[in-house]
PDB file of C-alpha atoms and ligand atoms in Angstrom:
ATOM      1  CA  UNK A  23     103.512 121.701 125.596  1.00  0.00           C
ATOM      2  CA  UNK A  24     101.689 118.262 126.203  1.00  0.00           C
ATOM      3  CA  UNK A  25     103.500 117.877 129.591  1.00  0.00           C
ATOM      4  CA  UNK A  26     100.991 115.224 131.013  1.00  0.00           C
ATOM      5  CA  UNK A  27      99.671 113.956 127.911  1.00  0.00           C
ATOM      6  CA  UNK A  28      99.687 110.658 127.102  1.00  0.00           C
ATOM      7  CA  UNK A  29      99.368 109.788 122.847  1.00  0.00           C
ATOM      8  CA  UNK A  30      99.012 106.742 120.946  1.00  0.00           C
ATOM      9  CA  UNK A  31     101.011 106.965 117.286  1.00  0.00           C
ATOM     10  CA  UNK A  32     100.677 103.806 114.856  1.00  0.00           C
ATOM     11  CA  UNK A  33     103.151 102.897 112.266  1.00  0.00           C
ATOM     12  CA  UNK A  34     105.279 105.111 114.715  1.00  0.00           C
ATOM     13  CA  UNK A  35     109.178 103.012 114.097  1.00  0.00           C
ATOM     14  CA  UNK A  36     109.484 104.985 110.828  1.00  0.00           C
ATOM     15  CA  UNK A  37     108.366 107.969 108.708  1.00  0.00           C
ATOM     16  CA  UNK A  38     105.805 109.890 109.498  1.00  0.00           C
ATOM     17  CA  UNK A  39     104.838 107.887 112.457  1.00  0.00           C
ATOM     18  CA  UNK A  40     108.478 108.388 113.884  1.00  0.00           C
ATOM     19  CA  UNK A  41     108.719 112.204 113.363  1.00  0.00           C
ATOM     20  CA  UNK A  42     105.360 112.389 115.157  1.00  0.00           C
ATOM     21  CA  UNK A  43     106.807 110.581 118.194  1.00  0.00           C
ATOM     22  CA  UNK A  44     109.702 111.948 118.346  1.00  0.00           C
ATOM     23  CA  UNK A  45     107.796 115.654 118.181  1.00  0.00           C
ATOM     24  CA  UNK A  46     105.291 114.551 120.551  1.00  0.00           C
ATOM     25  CA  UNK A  47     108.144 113.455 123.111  1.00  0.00           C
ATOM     26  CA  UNK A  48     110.165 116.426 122.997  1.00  0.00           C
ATOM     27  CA  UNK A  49     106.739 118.640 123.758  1.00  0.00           C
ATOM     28  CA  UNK A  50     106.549 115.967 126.901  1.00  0.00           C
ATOM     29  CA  UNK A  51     103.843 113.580 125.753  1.00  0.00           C
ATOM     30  CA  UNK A  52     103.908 110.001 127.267  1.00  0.00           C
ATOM     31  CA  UNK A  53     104.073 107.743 123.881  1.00  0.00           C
ATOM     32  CA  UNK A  54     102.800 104.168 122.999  1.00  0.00           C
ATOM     33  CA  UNK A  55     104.671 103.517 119.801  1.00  0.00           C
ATOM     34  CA  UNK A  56     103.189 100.785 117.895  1.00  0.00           C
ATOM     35  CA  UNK A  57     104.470  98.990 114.725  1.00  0.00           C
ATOM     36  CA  UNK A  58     103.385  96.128 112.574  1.00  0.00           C
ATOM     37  CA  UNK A  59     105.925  92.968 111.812  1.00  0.00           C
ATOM     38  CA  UNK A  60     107.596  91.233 114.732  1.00  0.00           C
ATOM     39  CA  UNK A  61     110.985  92.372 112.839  1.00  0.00           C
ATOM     40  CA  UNK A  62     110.329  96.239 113.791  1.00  0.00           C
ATOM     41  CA  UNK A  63     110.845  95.558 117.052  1.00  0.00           C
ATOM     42  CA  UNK A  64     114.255  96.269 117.867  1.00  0.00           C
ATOM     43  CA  UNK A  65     114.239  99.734 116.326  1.00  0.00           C
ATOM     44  CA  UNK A  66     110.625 100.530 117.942  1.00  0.00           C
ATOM     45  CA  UNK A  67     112.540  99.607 121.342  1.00  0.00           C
ATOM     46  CA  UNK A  68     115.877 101.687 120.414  1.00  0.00           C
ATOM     47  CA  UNK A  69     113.408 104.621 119.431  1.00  0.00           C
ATOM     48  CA  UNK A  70     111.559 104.166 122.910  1.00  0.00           C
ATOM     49  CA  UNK A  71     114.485 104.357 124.664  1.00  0.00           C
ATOM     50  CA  UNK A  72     116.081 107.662 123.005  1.00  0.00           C
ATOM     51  CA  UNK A  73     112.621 109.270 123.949  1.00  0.00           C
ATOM     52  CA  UNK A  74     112.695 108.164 127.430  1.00  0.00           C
ATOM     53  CA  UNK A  75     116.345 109.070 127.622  1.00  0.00           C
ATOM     54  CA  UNK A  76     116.393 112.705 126.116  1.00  0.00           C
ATOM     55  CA  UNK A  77     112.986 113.862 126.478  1.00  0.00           C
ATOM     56  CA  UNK A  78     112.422 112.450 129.944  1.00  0.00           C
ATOM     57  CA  UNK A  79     109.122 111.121 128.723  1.00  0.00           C
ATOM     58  CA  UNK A  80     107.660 107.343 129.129  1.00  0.00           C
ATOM     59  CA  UNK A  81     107.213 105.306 125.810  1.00  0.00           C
ATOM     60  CA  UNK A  82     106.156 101.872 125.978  1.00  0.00           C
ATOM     61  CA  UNK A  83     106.175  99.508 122.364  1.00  0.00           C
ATOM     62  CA  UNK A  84     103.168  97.204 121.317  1.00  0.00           C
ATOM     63  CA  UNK A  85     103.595  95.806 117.948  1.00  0.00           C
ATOM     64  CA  UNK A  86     100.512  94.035 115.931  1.00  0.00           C
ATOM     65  CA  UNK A  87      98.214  93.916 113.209  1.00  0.00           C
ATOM     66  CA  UNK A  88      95.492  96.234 113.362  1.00  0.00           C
ATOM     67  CA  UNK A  89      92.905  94.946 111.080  1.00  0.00           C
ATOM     68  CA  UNK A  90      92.652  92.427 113.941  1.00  0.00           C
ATOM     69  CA  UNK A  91      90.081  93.832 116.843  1.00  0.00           C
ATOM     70  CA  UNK A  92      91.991  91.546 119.511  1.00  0.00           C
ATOM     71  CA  UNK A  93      94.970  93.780 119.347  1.00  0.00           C
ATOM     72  CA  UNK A  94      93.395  97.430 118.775  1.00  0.00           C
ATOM     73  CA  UNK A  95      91.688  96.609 121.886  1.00  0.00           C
ATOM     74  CA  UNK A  96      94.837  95.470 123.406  1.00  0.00           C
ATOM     75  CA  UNK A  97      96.682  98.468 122.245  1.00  0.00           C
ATOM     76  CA  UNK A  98      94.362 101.216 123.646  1.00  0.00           C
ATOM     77  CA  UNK A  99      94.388  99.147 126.810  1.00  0.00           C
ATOM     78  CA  UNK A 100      97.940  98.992 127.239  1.00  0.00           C
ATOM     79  CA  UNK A 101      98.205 102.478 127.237  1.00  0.00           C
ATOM     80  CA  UNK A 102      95.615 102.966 129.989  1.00  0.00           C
ATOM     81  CA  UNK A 103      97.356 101.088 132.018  1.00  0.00           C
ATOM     82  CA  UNK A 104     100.865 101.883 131.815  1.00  0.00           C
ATOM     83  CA  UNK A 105      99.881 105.564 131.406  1.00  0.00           C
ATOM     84  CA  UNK A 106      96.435 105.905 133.115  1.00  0.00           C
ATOM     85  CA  UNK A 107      94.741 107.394 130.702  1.00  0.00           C
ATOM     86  CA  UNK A 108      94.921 108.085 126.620  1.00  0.00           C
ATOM     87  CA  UNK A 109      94.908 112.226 125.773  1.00  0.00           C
ATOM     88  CA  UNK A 110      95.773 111.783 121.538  1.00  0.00           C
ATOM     89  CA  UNK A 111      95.128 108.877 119.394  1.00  0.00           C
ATOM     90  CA  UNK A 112      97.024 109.025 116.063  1.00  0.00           C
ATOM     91  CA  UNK A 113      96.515 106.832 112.914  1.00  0.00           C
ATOM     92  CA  UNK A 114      99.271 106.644 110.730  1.00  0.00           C
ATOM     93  CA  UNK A 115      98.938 103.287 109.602  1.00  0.00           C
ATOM     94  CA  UNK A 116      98.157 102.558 105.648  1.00  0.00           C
ATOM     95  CA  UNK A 117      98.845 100.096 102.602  1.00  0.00           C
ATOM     96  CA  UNK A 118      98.899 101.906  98.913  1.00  0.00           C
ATOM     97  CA  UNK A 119      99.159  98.786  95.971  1.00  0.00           C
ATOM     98  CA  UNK A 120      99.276 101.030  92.459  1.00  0.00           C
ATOM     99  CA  UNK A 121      98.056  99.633  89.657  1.00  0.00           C
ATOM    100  CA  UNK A 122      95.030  99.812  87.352  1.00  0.00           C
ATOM    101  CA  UNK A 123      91.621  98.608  89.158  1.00  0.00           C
ATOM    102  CA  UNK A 124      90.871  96.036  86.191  1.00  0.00           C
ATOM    103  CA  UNK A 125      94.324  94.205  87.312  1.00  0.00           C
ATOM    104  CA  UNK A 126      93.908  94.312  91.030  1.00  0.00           C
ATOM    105  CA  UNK A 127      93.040  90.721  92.829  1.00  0.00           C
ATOM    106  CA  UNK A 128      90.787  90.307  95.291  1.00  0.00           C
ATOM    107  CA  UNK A 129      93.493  89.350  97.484  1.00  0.00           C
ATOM    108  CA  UNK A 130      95.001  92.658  96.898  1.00  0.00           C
ATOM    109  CA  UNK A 131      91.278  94.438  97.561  1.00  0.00           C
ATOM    110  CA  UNK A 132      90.925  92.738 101.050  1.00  0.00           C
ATOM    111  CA  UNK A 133      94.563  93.752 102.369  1.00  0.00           C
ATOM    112  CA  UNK A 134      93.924  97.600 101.361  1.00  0.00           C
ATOM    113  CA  UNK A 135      90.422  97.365 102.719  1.00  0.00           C
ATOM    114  CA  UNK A 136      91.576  95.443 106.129  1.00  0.00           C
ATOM    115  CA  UNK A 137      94.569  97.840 106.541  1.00  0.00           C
ATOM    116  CA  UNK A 138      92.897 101.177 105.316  1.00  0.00           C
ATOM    117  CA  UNK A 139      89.114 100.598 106.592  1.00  0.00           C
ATOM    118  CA  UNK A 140      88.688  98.064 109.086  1.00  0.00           C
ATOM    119  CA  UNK A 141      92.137  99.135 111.039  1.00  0.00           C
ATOM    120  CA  UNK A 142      90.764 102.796 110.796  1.00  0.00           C
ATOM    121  CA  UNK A 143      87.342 101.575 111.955  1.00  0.00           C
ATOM    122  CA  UNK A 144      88.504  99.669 114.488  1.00  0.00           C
ATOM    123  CA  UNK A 145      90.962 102.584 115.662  1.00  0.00           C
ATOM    124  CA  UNK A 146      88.031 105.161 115.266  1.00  0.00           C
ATOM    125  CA  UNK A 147      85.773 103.420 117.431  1.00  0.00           C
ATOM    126  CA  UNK A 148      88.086 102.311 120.463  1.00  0.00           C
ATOM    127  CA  UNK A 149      89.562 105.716 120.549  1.00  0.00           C
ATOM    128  CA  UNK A 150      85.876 106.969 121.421  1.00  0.00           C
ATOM    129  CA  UNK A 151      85.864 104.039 123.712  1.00  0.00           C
ATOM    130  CA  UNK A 152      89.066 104.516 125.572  1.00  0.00           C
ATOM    131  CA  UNK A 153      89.962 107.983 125.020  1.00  0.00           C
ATOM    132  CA  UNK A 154      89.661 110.624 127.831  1.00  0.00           C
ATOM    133  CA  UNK A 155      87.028 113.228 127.900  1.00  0.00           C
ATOM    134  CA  UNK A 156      87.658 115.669 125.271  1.00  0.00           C
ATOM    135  CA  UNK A 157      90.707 114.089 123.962  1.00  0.00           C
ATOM    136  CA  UNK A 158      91.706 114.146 119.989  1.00  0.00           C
ATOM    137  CA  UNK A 159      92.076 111.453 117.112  1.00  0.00           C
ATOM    138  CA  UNK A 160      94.223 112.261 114.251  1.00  0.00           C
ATOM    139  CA  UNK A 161      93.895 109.942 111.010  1.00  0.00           C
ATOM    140  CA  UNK A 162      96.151 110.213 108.055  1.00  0.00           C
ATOM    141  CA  UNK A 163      94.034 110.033 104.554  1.00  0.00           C
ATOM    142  CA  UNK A 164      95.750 111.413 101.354  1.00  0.00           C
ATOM    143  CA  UNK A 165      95.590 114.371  99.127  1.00  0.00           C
ATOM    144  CA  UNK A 166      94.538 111.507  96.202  1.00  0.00           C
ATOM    145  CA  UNK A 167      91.289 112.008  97.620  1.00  0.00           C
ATOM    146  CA  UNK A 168      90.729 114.853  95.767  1.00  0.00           C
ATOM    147  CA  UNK A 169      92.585 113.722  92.427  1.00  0.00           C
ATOM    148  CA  UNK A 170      91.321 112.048  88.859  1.00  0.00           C
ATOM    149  CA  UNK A 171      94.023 110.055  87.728  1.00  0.00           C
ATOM    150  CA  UNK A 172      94.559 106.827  87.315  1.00  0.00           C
ATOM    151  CA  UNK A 173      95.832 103.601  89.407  1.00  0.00           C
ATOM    152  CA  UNK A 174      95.180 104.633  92.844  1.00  0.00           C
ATOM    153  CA  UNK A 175      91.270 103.412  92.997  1.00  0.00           C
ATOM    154  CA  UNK A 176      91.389 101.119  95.685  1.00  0.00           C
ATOM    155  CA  UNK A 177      93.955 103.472  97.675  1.00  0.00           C
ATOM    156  CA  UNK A 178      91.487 106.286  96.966  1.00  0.00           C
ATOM    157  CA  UNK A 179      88.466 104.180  97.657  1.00  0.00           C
ATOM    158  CA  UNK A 180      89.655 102.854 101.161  1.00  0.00           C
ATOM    159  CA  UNK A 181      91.214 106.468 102.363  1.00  0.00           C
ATOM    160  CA  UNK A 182      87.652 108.118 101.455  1.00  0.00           C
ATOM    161  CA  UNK A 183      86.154 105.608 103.863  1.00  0.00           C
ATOM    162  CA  UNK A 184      88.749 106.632 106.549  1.00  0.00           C
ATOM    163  CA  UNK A 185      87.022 110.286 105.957  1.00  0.00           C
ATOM    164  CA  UNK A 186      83.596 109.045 106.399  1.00  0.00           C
ATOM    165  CA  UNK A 187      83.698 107.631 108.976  1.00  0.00           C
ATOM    166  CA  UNK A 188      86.144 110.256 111.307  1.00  0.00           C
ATOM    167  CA  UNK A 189      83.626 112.642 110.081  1.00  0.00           C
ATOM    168  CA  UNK A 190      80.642 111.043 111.345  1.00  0.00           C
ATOM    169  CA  UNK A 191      82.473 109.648 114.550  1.00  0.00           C
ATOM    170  CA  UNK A 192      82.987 113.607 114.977  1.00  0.00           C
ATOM    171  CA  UNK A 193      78.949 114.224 115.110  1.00  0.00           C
ATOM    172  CA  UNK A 194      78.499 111.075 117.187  1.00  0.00           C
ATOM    173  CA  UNK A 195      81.148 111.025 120.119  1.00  0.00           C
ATOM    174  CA  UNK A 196      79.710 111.512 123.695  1.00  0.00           C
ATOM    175  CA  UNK A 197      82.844 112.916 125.032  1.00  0.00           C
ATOM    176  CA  UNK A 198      83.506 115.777 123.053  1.00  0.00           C
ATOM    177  CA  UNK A 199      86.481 114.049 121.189  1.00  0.00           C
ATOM    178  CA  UNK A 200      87.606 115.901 118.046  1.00  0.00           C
ATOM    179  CA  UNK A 201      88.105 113.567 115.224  1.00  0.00           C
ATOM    180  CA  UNK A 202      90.253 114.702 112.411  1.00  0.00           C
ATOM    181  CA  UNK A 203      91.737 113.892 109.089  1.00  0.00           C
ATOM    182  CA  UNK A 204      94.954 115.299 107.360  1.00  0.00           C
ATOM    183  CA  UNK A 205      95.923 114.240 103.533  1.00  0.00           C
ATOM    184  CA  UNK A 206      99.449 114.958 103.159  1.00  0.00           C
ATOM    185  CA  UNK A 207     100.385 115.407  99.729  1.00  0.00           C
ATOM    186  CA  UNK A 208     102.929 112.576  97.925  1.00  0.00           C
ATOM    187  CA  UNK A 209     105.551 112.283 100.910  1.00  0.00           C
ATOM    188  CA  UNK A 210     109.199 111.527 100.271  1.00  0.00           C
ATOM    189  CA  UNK A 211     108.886 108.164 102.310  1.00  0.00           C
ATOM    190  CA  UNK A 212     109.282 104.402 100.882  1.00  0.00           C
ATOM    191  CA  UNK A 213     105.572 104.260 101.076  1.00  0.00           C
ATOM    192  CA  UNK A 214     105.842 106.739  97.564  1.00  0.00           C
ATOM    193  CA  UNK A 215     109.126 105.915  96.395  1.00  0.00           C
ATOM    194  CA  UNK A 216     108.681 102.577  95.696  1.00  0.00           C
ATOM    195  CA  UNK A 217     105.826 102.713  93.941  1.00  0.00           C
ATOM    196  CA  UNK A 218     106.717 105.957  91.438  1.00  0.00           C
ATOM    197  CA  UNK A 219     109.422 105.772  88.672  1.00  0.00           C
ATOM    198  CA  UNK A 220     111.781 108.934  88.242  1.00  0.00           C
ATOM    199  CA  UNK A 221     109.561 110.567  85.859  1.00  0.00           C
ATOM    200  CA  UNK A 222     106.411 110.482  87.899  1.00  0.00           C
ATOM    201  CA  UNK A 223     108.062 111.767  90.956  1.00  0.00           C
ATOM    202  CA  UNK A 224     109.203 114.685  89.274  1.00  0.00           C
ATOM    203  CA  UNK A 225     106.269 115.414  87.658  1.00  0.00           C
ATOM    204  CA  UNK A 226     104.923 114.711  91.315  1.00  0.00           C
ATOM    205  CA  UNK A 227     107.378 117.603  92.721  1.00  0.00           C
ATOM    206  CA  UNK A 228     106.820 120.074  90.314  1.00  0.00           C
ATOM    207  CA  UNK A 229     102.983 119.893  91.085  1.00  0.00           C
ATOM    208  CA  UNK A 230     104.018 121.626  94.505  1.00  0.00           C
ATOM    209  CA  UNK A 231     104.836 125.368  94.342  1.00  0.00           C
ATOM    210  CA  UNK A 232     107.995 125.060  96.009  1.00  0.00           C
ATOM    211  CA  UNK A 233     108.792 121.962  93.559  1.00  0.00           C
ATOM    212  CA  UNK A 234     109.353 119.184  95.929  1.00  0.00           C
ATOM    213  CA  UNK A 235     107.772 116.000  97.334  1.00  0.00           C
ATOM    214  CA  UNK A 236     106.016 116.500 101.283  1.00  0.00           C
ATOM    215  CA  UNK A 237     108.379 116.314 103.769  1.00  0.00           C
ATOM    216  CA  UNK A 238     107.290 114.168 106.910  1.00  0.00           C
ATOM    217  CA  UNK A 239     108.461 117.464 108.984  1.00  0.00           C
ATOM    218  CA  UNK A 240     105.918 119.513 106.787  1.00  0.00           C
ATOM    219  CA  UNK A 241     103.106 117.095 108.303  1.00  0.00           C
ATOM    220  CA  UNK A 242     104.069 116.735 111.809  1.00  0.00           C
ATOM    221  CA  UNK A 243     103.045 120.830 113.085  1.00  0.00           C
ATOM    222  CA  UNK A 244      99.698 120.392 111.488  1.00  0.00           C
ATOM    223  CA  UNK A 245      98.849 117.585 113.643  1.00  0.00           C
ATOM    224  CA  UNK A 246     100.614 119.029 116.907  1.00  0.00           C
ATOM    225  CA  UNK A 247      98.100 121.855 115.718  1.00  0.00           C
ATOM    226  CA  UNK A 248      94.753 119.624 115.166  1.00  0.00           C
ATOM    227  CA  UNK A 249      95.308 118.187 118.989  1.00  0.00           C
ATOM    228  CA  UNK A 250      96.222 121.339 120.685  1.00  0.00           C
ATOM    229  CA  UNK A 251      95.427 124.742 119.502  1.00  0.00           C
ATOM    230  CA  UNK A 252      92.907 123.525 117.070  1.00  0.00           C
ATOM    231  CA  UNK A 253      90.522 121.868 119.369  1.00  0.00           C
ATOM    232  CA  UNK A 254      87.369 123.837 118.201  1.00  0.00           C
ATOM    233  CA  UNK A 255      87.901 122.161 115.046  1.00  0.00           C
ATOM    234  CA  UNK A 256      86.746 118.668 114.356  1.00  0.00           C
ATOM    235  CA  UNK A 257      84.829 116.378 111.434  1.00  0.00           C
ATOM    236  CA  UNK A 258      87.871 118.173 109.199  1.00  0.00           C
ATOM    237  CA  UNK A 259      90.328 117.402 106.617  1.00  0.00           C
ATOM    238  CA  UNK A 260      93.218 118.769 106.616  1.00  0.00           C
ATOM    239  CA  UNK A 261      94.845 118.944 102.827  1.00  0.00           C
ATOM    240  CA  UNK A 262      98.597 119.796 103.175  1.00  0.00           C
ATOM    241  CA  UNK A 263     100.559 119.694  99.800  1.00  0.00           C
ATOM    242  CA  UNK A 264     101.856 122.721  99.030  1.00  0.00           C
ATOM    243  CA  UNK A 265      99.625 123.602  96.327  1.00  0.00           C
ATOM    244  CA  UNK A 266      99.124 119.991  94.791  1.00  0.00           C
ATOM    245  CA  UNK A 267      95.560 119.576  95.026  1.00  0.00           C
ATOM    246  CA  UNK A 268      92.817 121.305  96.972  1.00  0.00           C
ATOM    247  CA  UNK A 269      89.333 119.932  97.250  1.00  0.00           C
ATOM    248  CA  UNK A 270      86.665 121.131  95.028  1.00  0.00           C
ATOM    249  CA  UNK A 271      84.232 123.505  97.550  1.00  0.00           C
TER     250      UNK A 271
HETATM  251  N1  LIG B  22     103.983 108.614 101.544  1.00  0.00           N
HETATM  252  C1  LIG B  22     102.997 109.230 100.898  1.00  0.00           C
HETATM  253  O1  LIG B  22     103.147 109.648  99.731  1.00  0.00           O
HETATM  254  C2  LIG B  22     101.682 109.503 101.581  1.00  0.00           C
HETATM  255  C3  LIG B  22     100.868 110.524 101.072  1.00  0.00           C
HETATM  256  C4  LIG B  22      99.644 110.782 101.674  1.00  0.00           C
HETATM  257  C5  LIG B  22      99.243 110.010 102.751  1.00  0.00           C
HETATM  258  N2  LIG B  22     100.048 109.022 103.231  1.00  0.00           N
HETATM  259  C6  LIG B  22      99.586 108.256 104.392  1.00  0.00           C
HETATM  260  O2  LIG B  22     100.429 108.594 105.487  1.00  0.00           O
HETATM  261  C7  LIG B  22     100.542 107.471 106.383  1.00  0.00           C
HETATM  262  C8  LIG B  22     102.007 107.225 106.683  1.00  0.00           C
HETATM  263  O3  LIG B  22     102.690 106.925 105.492  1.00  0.00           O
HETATM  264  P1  LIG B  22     104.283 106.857 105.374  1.00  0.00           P
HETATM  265  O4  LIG B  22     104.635 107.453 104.066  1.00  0.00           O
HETATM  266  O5  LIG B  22     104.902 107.377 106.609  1.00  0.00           O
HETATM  267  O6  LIG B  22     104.558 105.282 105.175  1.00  0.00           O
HETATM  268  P2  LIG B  22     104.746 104.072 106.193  1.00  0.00           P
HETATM  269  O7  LIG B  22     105.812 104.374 107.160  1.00  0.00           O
HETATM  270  O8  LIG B  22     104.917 102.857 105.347  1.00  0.00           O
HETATM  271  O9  LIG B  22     103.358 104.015 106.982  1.00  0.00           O
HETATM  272  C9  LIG B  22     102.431 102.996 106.907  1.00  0.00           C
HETATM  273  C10 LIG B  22     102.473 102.187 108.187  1.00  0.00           C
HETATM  274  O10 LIG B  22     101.360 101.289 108.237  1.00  0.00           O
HETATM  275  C11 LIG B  22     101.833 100.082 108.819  1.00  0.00           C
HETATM  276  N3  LIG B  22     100.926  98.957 108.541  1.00  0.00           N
HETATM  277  C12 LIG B  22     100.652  98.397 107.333  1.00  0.00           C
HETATM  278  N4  LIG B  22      99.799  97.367 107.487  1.00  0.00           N
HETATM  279  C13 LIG B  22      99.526  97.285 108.823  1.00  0.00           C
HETATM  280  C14 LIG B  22      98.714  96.437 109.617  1.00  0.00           C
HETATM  281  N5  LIG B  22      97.989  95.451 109.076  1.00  0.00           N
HETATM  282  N6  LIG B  22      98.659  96.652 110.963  1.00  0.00           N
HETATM  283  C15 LIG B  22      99.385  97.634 111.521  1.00  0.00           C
HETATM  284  N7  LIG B  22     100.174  98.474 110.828  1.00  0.00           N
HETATM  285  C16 LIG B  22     100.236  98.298 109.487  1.00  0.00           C
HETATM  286  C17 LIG B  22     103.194  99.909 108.183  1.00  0.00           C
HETATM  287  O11 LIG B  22     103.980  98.919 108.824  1.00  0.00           O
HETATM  288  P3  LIG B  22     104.873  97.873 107.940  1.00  0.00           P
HETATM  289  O12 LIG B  22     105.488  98.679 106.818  1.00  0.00           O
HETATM  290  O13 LIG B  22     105.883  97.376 108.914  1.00  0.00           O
HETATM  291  O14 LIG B  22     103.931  96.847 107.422  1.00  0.00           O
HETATM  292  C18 LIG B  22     103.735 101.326 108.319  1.00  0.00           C
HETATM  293  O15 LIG B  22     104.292 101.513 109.600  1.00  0.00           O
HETATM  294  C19 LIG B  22      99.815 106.307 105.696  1.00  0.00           C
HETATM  295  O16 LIG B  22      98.528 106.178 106.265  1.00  0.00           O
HETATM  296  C20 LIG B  22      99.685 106.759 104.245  1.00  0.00           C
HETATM  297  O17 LIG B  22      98.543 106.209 103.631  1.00  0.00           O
HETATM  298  C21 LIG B  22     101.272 108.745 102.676  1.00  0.00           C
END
């Protein structure tokens, strides 16, 4: 149970984000739910008030763009003080553009670099910052990481960085944080869907050995598992796919 616990989930009004704070709420964590646009926050509020209201929890909302160090710092703050202190620190957020590396702008480069890098760095270090003693960051990478194939460069690219630097963070911390990865395999969320025509995502479900995209409840346990009764791991990756892709040893 994390009766007592108080967790920070990003991206956390839909997907992955959501299962993980609704999970996370009915094991008795405190939540600060955080989303990105202005226009998620109606549903972030609805969501924080079914968690209040059947898991007897507190959930607060902060919404922002965290690429920007103003309101990571702000976020992590916010949850010290409405909750006194921050237990698990979970980074969900992430931008994917798919297309070939020769086509991509520089535009494009800079919004999958400030989403998927600086927001993780930025995320990485405050959590070490602001994060009680022995507490646990969680950040979501991809099983890609381990894949040749083609239009996913930048995507790749960015999410190895994430890795890095939660692996080094994991050497460096002074409070005995563990710092942890997990690469779900292609998810069934909008995130995949709308970038993958029919024929792709079937050749992307029959890749699995049960012969269907991740599920966002096939993610959630594993990082319930990473915070609580896999503390004595840390610096880790976690590949969960179902037989996708595994990392070359
Ligand atoms: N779906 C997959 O196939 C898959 C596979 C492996 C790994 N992953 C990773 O799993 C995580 C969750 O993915 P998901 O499928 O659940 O999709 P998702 O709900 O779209 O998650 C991405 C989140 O990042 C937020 N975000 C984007 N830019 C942001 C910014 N500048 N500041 C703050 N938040 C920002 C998005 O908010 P807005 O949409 O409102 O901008 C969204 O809530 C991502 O990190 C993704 O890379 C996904």
């Amino acid at each position: 149970m994390f009766n007592g616990k108080s967790t920070i989930i990003t991206g956390a009004n839909k997907n992955l984000g959501k299962q993980t704070a609704i999970e996370f709420a009915k094991e008795g964590s405190n939540i600060l739910l955080h989303y990105h646009l202005p226009s998620s926050a109606n549903e972030t509020e609805q969501l924080a008030k079914l968690l209040i209201n059947d898991y007897n929890i507190n959930a607060i909302i902060f919404g922002g763009n965290l690429s920007q160090e103003d309101i990571t710092i702000e976020l992590f703050d916010i949850a010290i003080e409405k909750f006194g202190k921050i237990d698990y620190a979970i980074n969900n957020v992430g931008l994917m553009i798919r297309k070939p590396l020769f086509t991509n702008s520089l535009d494009e480069y800079n919004k999958m670099f400030d989403i998927n890098v600086k927001a993780s760095f930025l995320f990485l270090k405050y959590s070490e910052l602001k994060l009680s003693e022995k507490g646990s960051v969680v950040m979501l990478t991809t099983s890609l990481l381990s894949a040749y194939t083609e239009g996913f460069s930048l995507y790749q690219a960015s999410k190895a960085a994430v890795y890095w630097m939660c692996k080094t963070a994991s050497k460096e911390t002074q409070k005995k944080i563990t710092f942890n990865c997990i690469s779900p395999g292609p998810m069934n969320t909008p995130f995949l869907s709308g970038k993958e025509d029919e024929s792709r995502i079937n050749f992307l479900k029959n890749q699995a050995i049960e012969k269907r995209l991740t599920d966002v409840d096939d993610i959630v346990p594993i990082i319930k598992f990473i915070v609580k009764d896999g503390k004595w791991m840390t610096g880790q990756n976690l590949f969960a796919n179902n037989g996708f892709l595994a990392p070359s040893a």
